[in-house]
PDB file of C-alpha atoms and ligand atoms in Angstrom:
ATOM      1  CA  MET I 298       0.014  -0.016  -0.012  1.00 50.00           C
ATOM      2  CA  ALA I 299       2.690   2.496   1.009  1.00 60.00           C
ATOM      3  CA  GLY I 300       4.696   1.428  -2.057  1.00 73.00           C
ATOM      4  CA  ARG I 301       1.762   2.197  -4.363  1.00 82.00           C
ATOM      5  CA  LEU I 302       1.280   5.564  -2.706  1.00 83.00           C
ATOM      6  CA  ALA I 303       4.961   6.391  -3.106  1.00 81.00           C
ATOM      7  CA  VAL I 304       4.771   5.559  -6.933  1.00 85.00           C
ATOM      8  CA  GLY I 305       1.503   7.737  -7.138  1.00 88.00           C
ATOM      9  CA  THR I 306       3.483  10.610  -5.493  1.00 86.00           C
ATOM     10  CA  LEU I 307       6.384  10.207  -8.007  1.00 87.00           C
ATOM     11  CA  LEU I 308       3.991  10.063 -11.007  1.00 91.00           C
ATOM     12  CA  VAL I 309       2.023  13.102  -9.782  1.00 92.00           C
ATOM     13  CA  GLY I 310       5.373  15.066  -9.252  1.00 91.00           C
ATOM     14  CA  VAL I 311       6.639  14.272 -12.846  1.00 94.00           C
ATOM     15  CA  LEU I 312       3.314  14.997 -14.399  1.00 94.00           C
ATOM     16  CA  SER I 313       2.942  18.415 -12.511  1.00 93.00           C
ATOM     17  CA  LEU I 314       6.504  19.303 -13.249  1.00 94.00           C
ATOM     18  CA  LEU I 315       5.924  18.689 -17.033  1.00 96.00           C
ATOM     19  CA  LEU I 316       2.620  20.730 -16.917  1.00 96.00           C
ATOM     20  CA  LYS I 317       4.266  23.606 -15.229  1.00 95.00           C
ATOM     21  CA  TYR I 318       7.206  23.634 -17.657  1.00 96.00           C
ATOM     22  CA  LEU I 319       4.700  23.558 -20.544  1.00 96.00           C
ATOM     23  CA  ALA I 320       2.856  26.511 -18.939  1.00 95.00           C
ATOM     24  CA  TYR I 321       6.254  28.375 -18.610  1.00 95.00           C
ATOM     25  CA  ARG I 322       7.077  27.726 -22.371  1.00 95.00           C
ATOM     26  CA  VAL I 323       3.635  28.948 -23.317  1.00 94.00           C
ATOM     27  CA  THR I 324       3.545  32.121 -21.115  1.00 94.00           C
ATOM     28  CA  GLY I 325       7.165  33.019 -20.696  1.00 92.00           C
ATOM     29  CA  SER I 326       6.243  34.106 -17.136  1.00 92.00           C
ATOM     30  CA  VAL I 327       9.200  33.956 -14.603  1.00 92.00           C
ATOM     31  CA  ALA I 328       6.766  33.224 -11.753  1.00 91.00           C
ATOM     32  CA  VAL I 329       5.604  30.139 -13.570  1.00 93.00           C
ATOM     33  CA  TYR I 330       9.338  29.217 -14.180  1.00 93.00           C
ATOM     34  CA  SER I 331      10.198  29.588 -10.476  1.00 93.00           C
ATOM     35  CA  ASP I 332       7.093  27.318  -9.577  1.00 92.00           C
ATOM     36  CA  ALA I 333       8.377  24.593 -12.112  1.00 94.00           C
ATOM     37  CA  LEU I 334      11.877  24.979 -10.570  1.00 92.00           C
ATOM     38  CA  GLU I 335      10.361  24.280  -7.144  1.00 89.00           C
ATOM     39  CA  SER I 336       8.723  21.263  -8.351  1.00 90.00           C
ATOM     40  CA  LEU I 337      11.958  20.004  -9.851  1.00 91.00           C
ATOM     41  CA  VAL I 338      13.732  20.571  -6.486  1.00 87.00           C
ATOM     42  CA  ASN I 339      10.891  18.760  -4.696  1.00 84.00           C
ATOM     43  CA  LEU I 340      11.144  15.763  -7.096  1.00 87.00           C
ATOM     44  CA  ALA I 341      14.998  15.576  -6.772  1.00 85.00           C
ATOM     45  CA  ALA I 342      14.642  15.842  -3.044  1.00 80.00           C
ATOM     46  CA  ALA I 343      11.999  13.035  -2.861  1.00 79.00           C
ATOM     47  CA  GLY I 344      14.282  10.885  -4.993  1.00 82.00           C
ATOM     48  CA  GLY I 345      17.285  11.491  -2.879  1.00 81.00           C
ATOM     49  CA  MET I 346      15.383  10.955   0.318  1.00 77.00           C
ATOM     50  CA  ALA I 347      14.067   7.603  -0.904  1.00 80.00           C
ATOM     51  CA  LEU I 348      17.576   6.565  -1.895  1.00 83.00           C
ATOM     52  CA  ALA I 349      18.938   7.714   1.545  1.00 82.00           C
ATOM     53  CA  VAL I 350      16.155   5.882   3.451  1.00 80.00           C
ATOM     54  CA  TRP I 351      16.921   2.644   1.573  1.00 85.00           C
ATOM     55  CA  TYR I 352      20.642   3.019   2.272  1.00 86.00           C
ATOM     56  CA  ALA I 353      20.053   4.113   5.938  1.00 85.00           C
ATOM     57  CA  ALA I 354      18.067   0.758   6.441  1.00 85.00           C
ATOM     58  CA  ARG I 355      21.214  -1.446   5.753  1.00 90.00           C
ATOM     59  CA  PRO I 356      22.124  -3.350   8.917  1.00 91.00           C
ATOM     60  CA  PRO I 357      25.486  -2.356  10.644  1.00 92.00           C
ATOM     61  CA  ASP I 358      28.493  -3.989   9.097  1.00 93.00           C
ATOM     62  CA  GLU I 359      32.224  -4.288   9.991  1.00 93.00           C
ATOM     63  CA  SER I 360      33.122  -0.944   8.657  1.00 93.00           C
ATOM     64  CA  HIS I 361      30.057   0.848   9.934  1.00 92.00           C
ATOM     65  CA  PRO I 362      29.245  -0.772  13.351  1.00 92.00           C
ATOM     66  CA  PHE I 363      26.764   2.025  14.404  1.00 90.00           C
ATOM     67  CA  GLY I 364      24.778   1.423  11.256  1.00 89.00           C
ATOM     68  CA  HIS I 365      24.121   3.786   8.225  1.00 89.00           C
ATOM     69  CA  THR I 366      21.305   5.925   9.598  1.00 85.00           C
ATOM     70  CA  LYS I 367      23.366   9.153   9.046  1.00 84.00           C
ATOM     71  CA  ALA I 368      22.952   8.662   5.231  1.00 83.00           C
ATOM     72  CA  GLU I 369      19.836  10.821   5.559  1.00 78.00           C
ATOM     73  CA  TYR I 370      22.027  13.842   6.187  1.00 80.00           C
ATOM     74  CA  LEU I 371      23.970  13.299   3.037  1.00 79.00           C
ATOM     75  CA  SER I 372      20.754  13.550   1.098  1.00 77.00           C
ATOM     76  CA  ALA I 373      19.941  16.715   3.045  1.00 77.00           C
ATOM     77  CA  VAL I 374      23.237  18.238   1.936  1.00 77.00           C
ATOM     78  CA  VAL I 375      22.377  17.529  -1.727  1.00 79.00           C
ATOM     79  CA  GLU I 376      18.918  19.064  -1.113  1.00 79.00           C
ATOM     80  CA  GLY I 377      20.420  22.138   0.385  1.00 81.00           C
ATOM     81  CA  VAL I 378      22.684  22.581  -2.611  1.00 83.00           C
ATOM     82  CA  LEU I 379      19.757  22.092  -5.038  1.00 84.00           C
ATOM     83  CA  VAL I 380      17.654  24.648  -3.122  1.00 84.00           C
ATOM     84  CA  VAL I 381      20.389  27.345  -3.289  1.00 85.00           C
ATOM     85  CA  LEU I 382      20.896  26.714  -6.903  1.00 87.00           C
ATOM     86  CA  ALA I 383      17.045  26.980  -7.620  1.00 88.00           C
ATOM     87  CA  ALA I 384      16.720  30.164  -5.561  1.00 89.00           C
ATOM     88  CA  ALA I 385      19.834  31.718  -7.404  1.00 89.00           C
ATOM     89  CA  ALA I 386      18.279  30.766 -10.814  1.00 89.00           C
ATOM     90  CA  ILE I 387      14.879  32.300  -9.821  1.00 91.00           C
ATOM     91  CA  LEU I 388      16.591  35.485  -8.394  1.00 90.00           C
ATOM     92  CA  ARG I 389      18.543  35.908 -11.681  1.00 90.00           C
ATOM     93  CA  SER I 390      15.561  35.551 -13.960  1.00 90.00           C
ATOM     94  CA  ALA I 391      13.374  37.814 -11.776  1.00 90.00           C
ATOM     95  CA  TRP I 392      16.227  40.389 -11.844  1.00 91.00           C
ATOM     96  CA  LEU I 393      16.401  40.335 -15.563  1.00 89.00           C
ATOM     97  CA  ARG I 394      12.596  40.548 -15.949  1.00 89.00           C
ATOM     98  CA  PHE I 395      12.461  43.573 -13.535  1.00 87.00           C
ATOM     99  CA  ALA I 396      14.950  45.303 -15.891  1.00 88.00           C
ATOM    100  CA  GLU I 397      12.854  44.350 -18.953  1.00 86.00           C
ATOM    101  CA  PRO I 398       9.255  43.705 -18.046  1.00 86.00           C
ATOM    102  CA  ALA I 399       7.209  41.667 -20.572  1.00 85.00           C
ATOM    103  CA  ALA I 400       3.584  40.704 -20.965  1.00 86.00           C
ATOM    104  CA  PRO I 401       2.740  36.916 -20.461  1.00 86.00           C
ATOM    105  CA  SER I 402       2.064  35.381 -23.935  1.00 89.00           C
ATOM    106  CA  SER I 403      -1.103  33.254 -24.374  1.00 90.00           C
ATOM    107  CA  PRO I 404      -2.074  33.656 -20.716  1.00 90.00           C
ATOM    108  CA  GLU I 405      -5.398  31.685 -21.137  1.00 92.00           C
ATOM    109  CA  ALA I 406      -3.508  28.602 -22.337  1.00 93.00           C
ATOM    110  CA  GLY I 407      -0.844  28.965 -19.610  1.00 93.00           C
ATOM    111  CA  LEU I 408      -3.430  29.444 -16.847  1.00 94.00           C
ATOM    112  CA  SER I 409      -5.480  26.366 -17.948  1.00 95.00           C
ATOM    113  CA  VAL I 410      -2.323  24.207 -17.941  1.00 95.00           C
ATOM    114  CA  LEU I 411      -1.419  25.423 -14.466  1.00 95.00           C
ATOM    115  CA  LEU I 412      -4.812  24.905 -13.276  1.00 96.00           C
ATOM    116  CA  LEU I 413      -4.575  21.237 -14.206  1.00 96.00           C
ATOM    117  CA  ALA I 414      -1.255  20.987 -12.344  1.00 95.00           C
ATOM    118  CA  ALA I 415      -2.861  22.485  -9.250  1.00 95.00           C
ATOM    119  CA  LEU I 416      -5.809  20.262  -9.366  1.00 96.00           C
ATOM    120  CA  LEU I 417      -3.507  17.202  -9.755  1.00 95.00           C
ATOM    121  CA  ASN I 418      -1.277  18.273  -6.931  1.00 93.00           C
ATOM    122  CA  GLY I 419      -4.039  19.347  -4.594  1.00 94.00           C
ATOM    123  CA  GLY I 420      -6.190  16.222  -5.209  1.00 96.00           C
ATOM    124  CA  TRP I 421      -3.266  13.940  -4.565  1.00 94.00           C
ATOM    125  CA  GLY I 422      -2.267  15.948  -1.433  1.00 92.00           C
ATOM    126  CA  LEU I 423      -5.847  15.294  -0.122  1.00 94.00           C
ATOM    127  CA  VAL I 424      -5.532  11.571  -0.882  1.00 93.00           C
ATOM    128  CA  LEU I 425      -2.328  11.325   0.965  1.00 90.00           C
ATOM    129  CA  ILE I 426      -3.605  13.172   4.000  1.00 90.00           C
ATOM    130  CA  ARG I 427      -6.764  10.866   4.158  1.00 93.00           C
ATOM    131  CA  ARG I 428      -4.601   7.866   3.798  1.00 90.00           C
ATOM    132  CA  GLY I 429      -2.017   9.242   6.359  1.00 85.00           C
ATOM    133  CA  ARG I 430      -4.764   9.638   8.878  1.00 87.00           C
ATOM    134  CA  ALA I 431      -6.288   6.297   8.267  1.00 88.00           C
ATOM    135  CA  LEU I 432      -2.817   4.549   8.543  1.00 82.00           C
ATOM    136  CA  ALA I 433      -1.744   6.888  11.413  1.00 76.00           C
ATOM    137  CA  SER I 434       1.371   7.801   9.350  1.00 76.00           C
ATOM    138  CA  ALA I 435       2.617  11.290  10.221  1.00 74.00           C
ATOM    139  CA  ALA I 436       5.181  11.217   7.343  1.00 75.00           C
ATOM    140  CA  LEU I 437       2.442  10.482   4.796  1.00 79.00           C
ATOM    141  CA  GLU I 438       0.234  13.238   6.189  1.00 83.00           C
ATOM    142  CA  ALA I 439       3.194  15.637   6.109  1.00 80.00           C
ATOM    143  CA  ASP I 440       3.840  14.740   2.406  1.00 82.00           C
ATOM    144  CA  GLY I 441       0.216  15.504   1.758  1.00 86.00           C
ATOM    145  CA  LEU I 442       0.321  18.915   3.544  1.00 86.00           C
ATOM    146  CA  HIS I 443       3.464  19.752   1.537  1.00 84.00           C
ATOM    147  CA  LEU I 444       1.625  19.085  -1.688  1.00 88.00           C
ATOM    148  CA  LEU I 445      -1.248  21.357  -0.512  1.00 90.00           C
ATOM    149  CA  ALA I 446       1.406  24.112   0.207  1.00 87.00           C
ATOM    150  CA  ASP I 447       2.817  23.600  -3.402  1.00 88.00           C
ATOM    151  CA  THR I 448      -0.804  23.943  -4.744  1.00 92.00           C
ATOM    152  CA  ALA I 449      -1.105  27.163  -2.860  1.00 90.00           C
ATOM    153  CA  THR I 450       2.052  28.423  -4.539  1.00 90.00           C
ATOM    154  CA  THR I 451       0.815  27.427  -7.919  1.00 93.00           C
ATOM    155  CA  LEU I 452      -2.530  29.227  -7.224  1.00 92.00           C
ATOM    156  CA  GLY I 453      -0.498  32.383  -6.126  1.00 91.00           C
ATOM    157  CA  VAL I 454       1.650  32.128  -9.372  1.00 92.00           C
ATOM    158  CA  MET I 455      -1.652  31.941 -11.328  1.00 94.00           C
ATOM    159  CA  LEU I 456      -2.909  35.003  -9.606  1.00 93.00           C
ATOM    160  CA  GLY I 457       0.357  36.742 -10.532  1.00 91.00           C
ATOM    161  CA  VAL I 458       0.004  35.854 -14.162  1.00 92.00           C
ATOM    162  CA  PHE I 459      -3.632  36.929 -14.190  1.00 93.00           C
ATOM    163  CA  LEU I 460      -2.850  40.303 -12.626  1.00 93.00           C
ATOM    164  CA  ALA I 461       0.101  41.023 -14.809  1.00 91.00           C
ATOM    165  CA  TRP I 462      -2.072  40.133 -17.831  1.00 92.00           C
ATOM    166  CA  ARG I 463      -5.184  42.128 -16.862  1.00 92.00           C
ATOM    167  CA  THR I 464      -3.578  45.127 -15.304  1.00 93.00           C
ATOM    168  CA  GLY I 465      -0.596  45.564 -17.779  1.00 91.00           C
ATOM    169  CA  LEU I 466       1.673  45.943 -14.545  1.00 92.00           C
ATOM    170  CA  TYR I 467       4.321  43.415 -15.865  1.00 92.00           C
ATOM    171  CA  TRP I 468       6.594  43.823 -12.898  1.00 92.00           C
ATOM    172  CA  ILE I 469       3.975  41.736 -10.893  1.00 92.00           C
ATOM    173  CA  ASP I 470       5.246  38.667 -12.557  1.00 91.00           C
ATOM    174  CA  PRO I 471       8.915  38.867 -11.300  1.00 92.00           C
ATOM    175  CA  LEU I 472       7.523  39.995  -7.897  1.00 92.00           C
ATOM    176  CA  PHE I 473       5.582  36.787  -7.546  1.00 91.00           C
ATOM    177  CA  ALA I 474       8.837  34.910  -8.735  1.00 92.00           C
ATOM    178  CA  LEU I 475      10.548  36.507  -5.737  1.00 92.00           C
ATOM    179  CA  LEU I 476       7.886  35.208  -3.377  1.00 90.00           C
ATOM    180  CA  VAL I 477       8.340  31.793  -4.685  1.00 89.00           C
ATOM    181  CA  ALA I 478      12.182  32.124  -4.319  1.00 90.00           C
ATOM    182  CA  GLY I 479      11.666  33.127  -0.576  1.00 89.00           C
ATOM    183  CA  HIS I 480       9.395  29.973  -0.184  1.00 85.00           C
ATOM    184  CA  VAL I 481      12.153  27.704  -1.627  1.00 85.00           C
ATOM    185  CA  LEU I 482      14.828  29.296   0.522  1.00 87.00           C
ATOM    186  CA  GLY I 483      12.541  28.672   3.576  1.00 84.00           C
ATOM    187  CA  LEU I 484      12.339  24.918   2.616  1.00 78.00           C
ATOM    188  CA  GLY I 485      16.057  24.918   2.495  1.00 80.00           C
ATOM    189  CA  VAL I 486      16.645  26.528   5.785  1.00 82.00           C
ATOM    190  CA  GLY I 487      14.491  23.940   7.421  1.00 77.00           C
ATOM    191  CA  ILE I 488      16.288  21.032   5.784  1.00 75.00           C
ATOM    192  CA  VAL I 489      19.673  22.365   6.720  1.00 77.00           C
ATOM    193  CA  ARG I 490      18.702  23.160  10.256  1.00 77.00           C
ATOM    194  CA  ARG I 491      17.517  19.569  10.913  1.00 73.00           C
ATOM    195  CA  SER I 492      20.612  17.972   9.444  1.00 77.00           C
ATOM    196  CA  VAL I 493      23.098  20.236  11.220  1.00 79.00           C
ATOM    197  CA  GLY I 494      21.413  19.337  14.467  1.00 77.00           C
ATOM    198  CA  GLY I 495      21.837  15.693  13.618  1.00 77.00           C
ATOM    199  CA  LEU I 496      25.499  16.066  12.467  1.00 81.00           C
ATOM    200  CA  LEU I 497      26.361  17.971  15.696  1.00 83.00           C
ATOM    201  CA  ASP I 498      24.871  15.222  17.780  1.00 84.00           C
ATOM    202  CA  GLU I 499      22.181  17.447  19.195  1.00 86.00           C
ATOM    203  CA  ALA I 500      20.317  15.945  22.156  1.00 92.00           C
ATOM    204  CA  LEU I 501      16.825  14.582  21.782  1.00 92.00           C
ATOM    205  CA  GLY I 502      14.000  17.053  22.339  1.00 91.00           C
ATOM    206  CA  PRO I 503      12.431  17.632  25.864  1.00 94.00           C
ATOM    207  CA  ALA I 504       9.437  15.383  25.178  1.00 94.00           C
ATOM    208  CA  GLU I 505      11.512  12.490  24.169  1.00 94.00           C
ATOM    209  CA  ARG I 506      14.141  13.185  26.948  1.00 95.00           C
ATOM    210  CA  ALA I 507      11.166  13.059  29.476  1.00 95.00           C
ATOM    211  CA  ARG I 508       9.961   9.673  28.042  1.00 96.00           C
ATOM    212  CA  VAL I 509      13.405   8.202  28.447  1.00 96.00           C
ATOM    213  CA  GLU I 510      13.742   9.462  32.036  1.00 96.00           C
ATOM    214  CA  ALA I 511      10.289   8.153  33.063  1.00 96.00           C
ATOM    215  CA  ALA I 512      11.312   4.669  31.497  1.00 96.00           C
ATOM    216  CA  VAL I 513      14.582   4.609  33.325  1.00 97.00           C
ATOM    217  CA  ARG I 514      12.997   5.576  36.660  1.00 96.00           C
ATOM    218  CA  GLU I 515      10.387   2.781  36.326  1.00 95.00           C
ATOM    219  CA  ALA I 516      12.920   0.152  35.310  1.00 96.00           C
ATOM    220  CA  MET I 517      15.898   0.967  37.712  1.00 95.00           C
ATOM    221  CA  GLY I 518      14.514  -0.779  40.922  1.00 93.00           C
ATOM    222  CA  GLY I 519      17.376  -2.259  42.920  1.00 94.00           C
ATOM    223  CA  ALA I 520      19.818   0.390  41.711  1.00 95.00           C
ATOM    224  CA  LEU I 521      20.785   3.550  43.545  1.00 95.00           C
ATOM    225  CA  GLU I 522      21.066   6.200  40.892  1.00 95.00           C
ATOM    226  CA  VAL I 523      21.390   6.895  37.196  1.00 96.00           C
ATOM    227  CA  HIS I 524      23.493   9.806  35.991  1.00 95.00           C
ATOM    228  CA  ASP I 525      25.340  11.207  32.933  1.00 95.00           C
ATOM    229  CA  LEU I 526      22.310  10.277  30.687  1.00 96.00           C
ATOM    230  CA  ARG I 527      23.352  11.441  27.307  1.00 96.00           C
ATOM    231  CA  THR I 528      21.100  11.251  24.119  1.00 96.00           C
ATOM    232  CA  ARG I 529      21.665  11.915  20.384  1.00 93.00           C
ATOM    233  CA  ARG I 530      20.125  10.894  17.091  1.00 88.00           C
ATOM    234  CA  ALA I 531      21.479   9.661  13.847  1.00 86.00           C
ATOM    235  CA  GLY I 532      18.814   9.858  11.166  1.00 81.00           C
ATOM    236  CA  ALA I 533      15.764   7.643  12.320  1.00 80.00           C
ATOM    237  CA  ARG I 534      17.898   6.047  15.162  1.00 88.00           C
ATOM    238  CA  ALA I 535      18.109   7.454  18.680  1.00 92.00           C
ATOM    239  CA  PHE I 536      21.203   6.657  20.977  1.00 95.00           C
ATOM    240  CA  VAL I 537      20.977   6.669  24.713  1.00 97.00           C
ATOM    241  CA  GLU I 538      23.937   6.378  27.137  1.00 97.00           C
ATOM    242  CA  LEU I 539      23.794   6.339  30.887  1.00 97.00           C
ATOM    243  CA  HIS I 540      25.712   5.491  34.064  1.00 96.00           C
ATOM    244  CA  LEU I 541      24.046   2.958  36.422  1.00 96.00           C
ATOM    245  CA  VAL I 542      25.112   3.156  40.127  1.00 96.00           C
ATOM    246  CA  VAL I 543      24.426  -0.052  42.133  1.00 96.00           C
ATOM    247  CA  PRO I 544      25.456  -1.187  45.635  1.00 96.00           C
ATOM    248  CA  GLY I 545      29.168  -2.241  45.402  1.00 94.00           C
ATOM    249  CA  ALA I 546      28.527  -5.719  46.634  1.00 95.00           C
ATOM    250  CA  MET I 547      25.778  -6.480  44.137  1.00 96.00           C
ATOM    251  CA  ARG I 548      26.534  -9.438  41.979  1.00 96.00           C
ATOM    252  CA  VAL I 549      27.394  -8.715  38.396  1.00 96.00           C
ATOM    253  CA  GLU I 550      24.447 -10.957  37.305  1.00 97.00           C
ATOM    254  CA  GLU I 551      21.964  -8.711  39.315  1.00 97.00           C
ATOM    255  CA  ALA I 552      23.380  -5.550  37.995  1.00 97.00           C
ATOM    256  CA  HIS I 553      23.276  -6.822  34.460  1.00 97.00           C
ATOM    257  CA  ALA I 554      19.589  -7.752  34.910  1.00 97.00           C
ATOM    258  CA  ILE I 555      18.812  -4.127  35.980  1.00 97.00           C
ATOM    259  CA  ALA I 556      20.825  -2.736  33.004  1.00 97.00           C
ATOM    260  CA  THR I 557      18.980  -5.062  30.638  1.00 97.00           C
ATOM    261  CA  ARG I 558      15.573  -3.982  32.127  1.00 97.00           C
ATOM    262  CA  ILE I 559      16.497  -0.268  31.586  1.00 97.00           C
ATOM    263  CA  GLU I 560      17.586  -0.986  28.030  1.00 97.00           C
ATOM    264  CA  GLU I 561      14.294  -2.772  27.199  1.00 97.00           C
ATOM    265  CA  ALA I 562      12.232  -0.012  28.984  1.00 97.00           C
ATOM    266  CA  VAL I 563      14.067   2.836  26.964  1.00 97.00           C
ATOM    267  CA  GLN I 564      13.556   0.807  23.767  1.00 96.00           C
ATOM    268  CA  ARG I 565       9.883   0.551  24.470  1.00 96.00           C
ATOM    269  CA  ALA I 566       9.712   4.470  24.919  1.00 95.00           C
ATOM    270  CA  LEU I 567      11.815   5.053  21.862  1.00 94.00           C
ATOM    271  CA  PRO I 568      11.347   2.266  19.359  1.00 91.00           C
ATOM    272  CA  GLY I 569      14.710   1.369  17.550  1.00 89.00           C
ATOM    273  CA  ALA I 570      16.870   3.114  20.095  1.00 94.00           C
ATOM    274  CA  TRP I 571      20.361   1.791  20.883  1.00 96.00           C
ATOM    275  CA  VAL I 572      20.961   1.928  24.641  1.00 97.00           C
ATOM    276  CA  THR I 573      24.383   1.632  26.380  1.00 96.00           C
ATOM    277  CA  VAL I 574      24.634   1.259  30.143  1.00 97.00           C
ATOM    278  CA  HIS I 575      27.853   1.814  32.241  1.00 96.00           C
ATOM    279  CA  VAL I 576      27.643   0.083  35.702  1.00 96.00           C
ATOM    280  CA  GLU I 577      29.396   1.746  38.644  1.00 95.00           C
ATOM    281  CA  PRO I 578      29.598   0.925  42.457  1.00 95.00           C
ATOM    282  CA  GLU I 579      27.984   3.249  44.896  1.00 91.00           C
ATOM    283  CA  GLY I 580      31.313   5.080  45.556  1.00 87.00           C
ATOM    284  CA  GLU I 581      30.735   6.710  42.156  1.00 85.00           C
ATOM    285  CA  ALA I 582      27.349   8.126  43.106  1.00 84.00           C
ATOM    286  CA  GLN I 583      27.001  11.802  42.266  1.00 84.00           C
ATOM    287  CA  HIS I 584      23.755  12.053  44.444  1.00 81.00           C
ATOM    288  CA  ARG I 585      22.040  13.805  41.562  1.00 83.00           C
ATOM    289  CA  GLY I 586      20.353  12.541  38.359  1.00 83.00           C
ATOM    290  CA  ILE I 587      17.656   9.910  38.307  1.00 88.00           C
ATOM    291  CA  ARG I 588      16.477   7.965  41.359  1.00 88.00           C
ATOM    292  CA  PRO I 589      14.274   4.891  41.293  1.00 87.00           C
ATOM    293  CA  ALA I 590      10.496   5.451  41.095  1.00 79.00           C
ATOM    294  CA  ARG I 591       9.923   3.628  44.394  1.00 66.00           C
ATOM    295  CA  ASP I 592      12.493   2.538  47.092  1.00 55.00           C
ATOM    296  CA  HIS I 593      13.134  -0.965  46.075  1.00 51.00           C
ATOM    297  CA  PRO I 594      15.194  -2.967  48.724  1.00 50.00           C
ATOM    298  CA  PRO I 595      18.415  -3.930  46.709  1.00 49.00           C
ATOM    299  CA  GLY I 596      17.615  -7.551  47.036  1.00 46.00           C
ATOM    300  CA  ARG I 597      14.526  -7.327  44.705  1.00 44.00           C
ATOM    301  CA  ALA I 598      16.710  -6.421  41.589  1.00 42.00           C
ATOM    302  CA  ARG I 599      16.026  -9.810  40.044  1.00 40.00           C
TER     303      ARG I 599
HETATM  304 ZN1   ZN G 277      29.346   7.947  36.408  1.00 62.63          ZN
HETATM  305 ZN1   ZN G 278      24.268  -7.309  28.377  1.00 62.63          ZN
END
């Protein structure tokens, strides 16, 4: 099902790109040109992301023992470059058109073709949102919302062509192209910000951190304290590290059982997470950090 939806999204993307390019050739409008470029960037980004997700899912191997999940950030770098190139191309053509304003040619034909592209994108966006809600897939729903935003861009571009055509104020066309360039740059900033955070091993957000702490507190019965809890993310996978303080005389077997319980609890709270526990005797206690939810007598660890 998800595979068929992905193929549909690809087909809709290619078709609406062709329609927008056709509309650009018909009208010569730079606003339509910028809308077509945005579609091209979106399509390349979706392709790059699909490739990255496929590569990121490869299991760890000898030369990549932590897995390949950071591959996502490589595709983000490519997307960032594409966005900058597209924005530069739009700015250049808008600049030239401001210098030499021109009337859109065959606006009726161009607007009809654009309307077709908008209906296609908007219709498929609604399908994705409905399926996303039915399947409880936030990613699918986000794809649908993105398509609706693109539809709004196309409708805005149509308005620009219409106004330039009817009022004779031809500078309206490059002005709308500049608005699209701003939208494209905004997309790029979002992509780059997310991947820079991942590359710099940014900690998990407060909501995820709270889920991890609650899971640790519930599962650490028999231990004295957890400190130096560190989190980071590599693409789809979260990593959690922590120090577990247990009574110095506790048997290794018992301490290992507690560590395993904590690992499993964190993995339930953050599916797919990799958890590493470092065990310490009570002399290492820092008397801060996470305490057990209830006071378990140490003997109950098993
Ligand atoms: Zn420690
Ligand atoms: Zn173990």
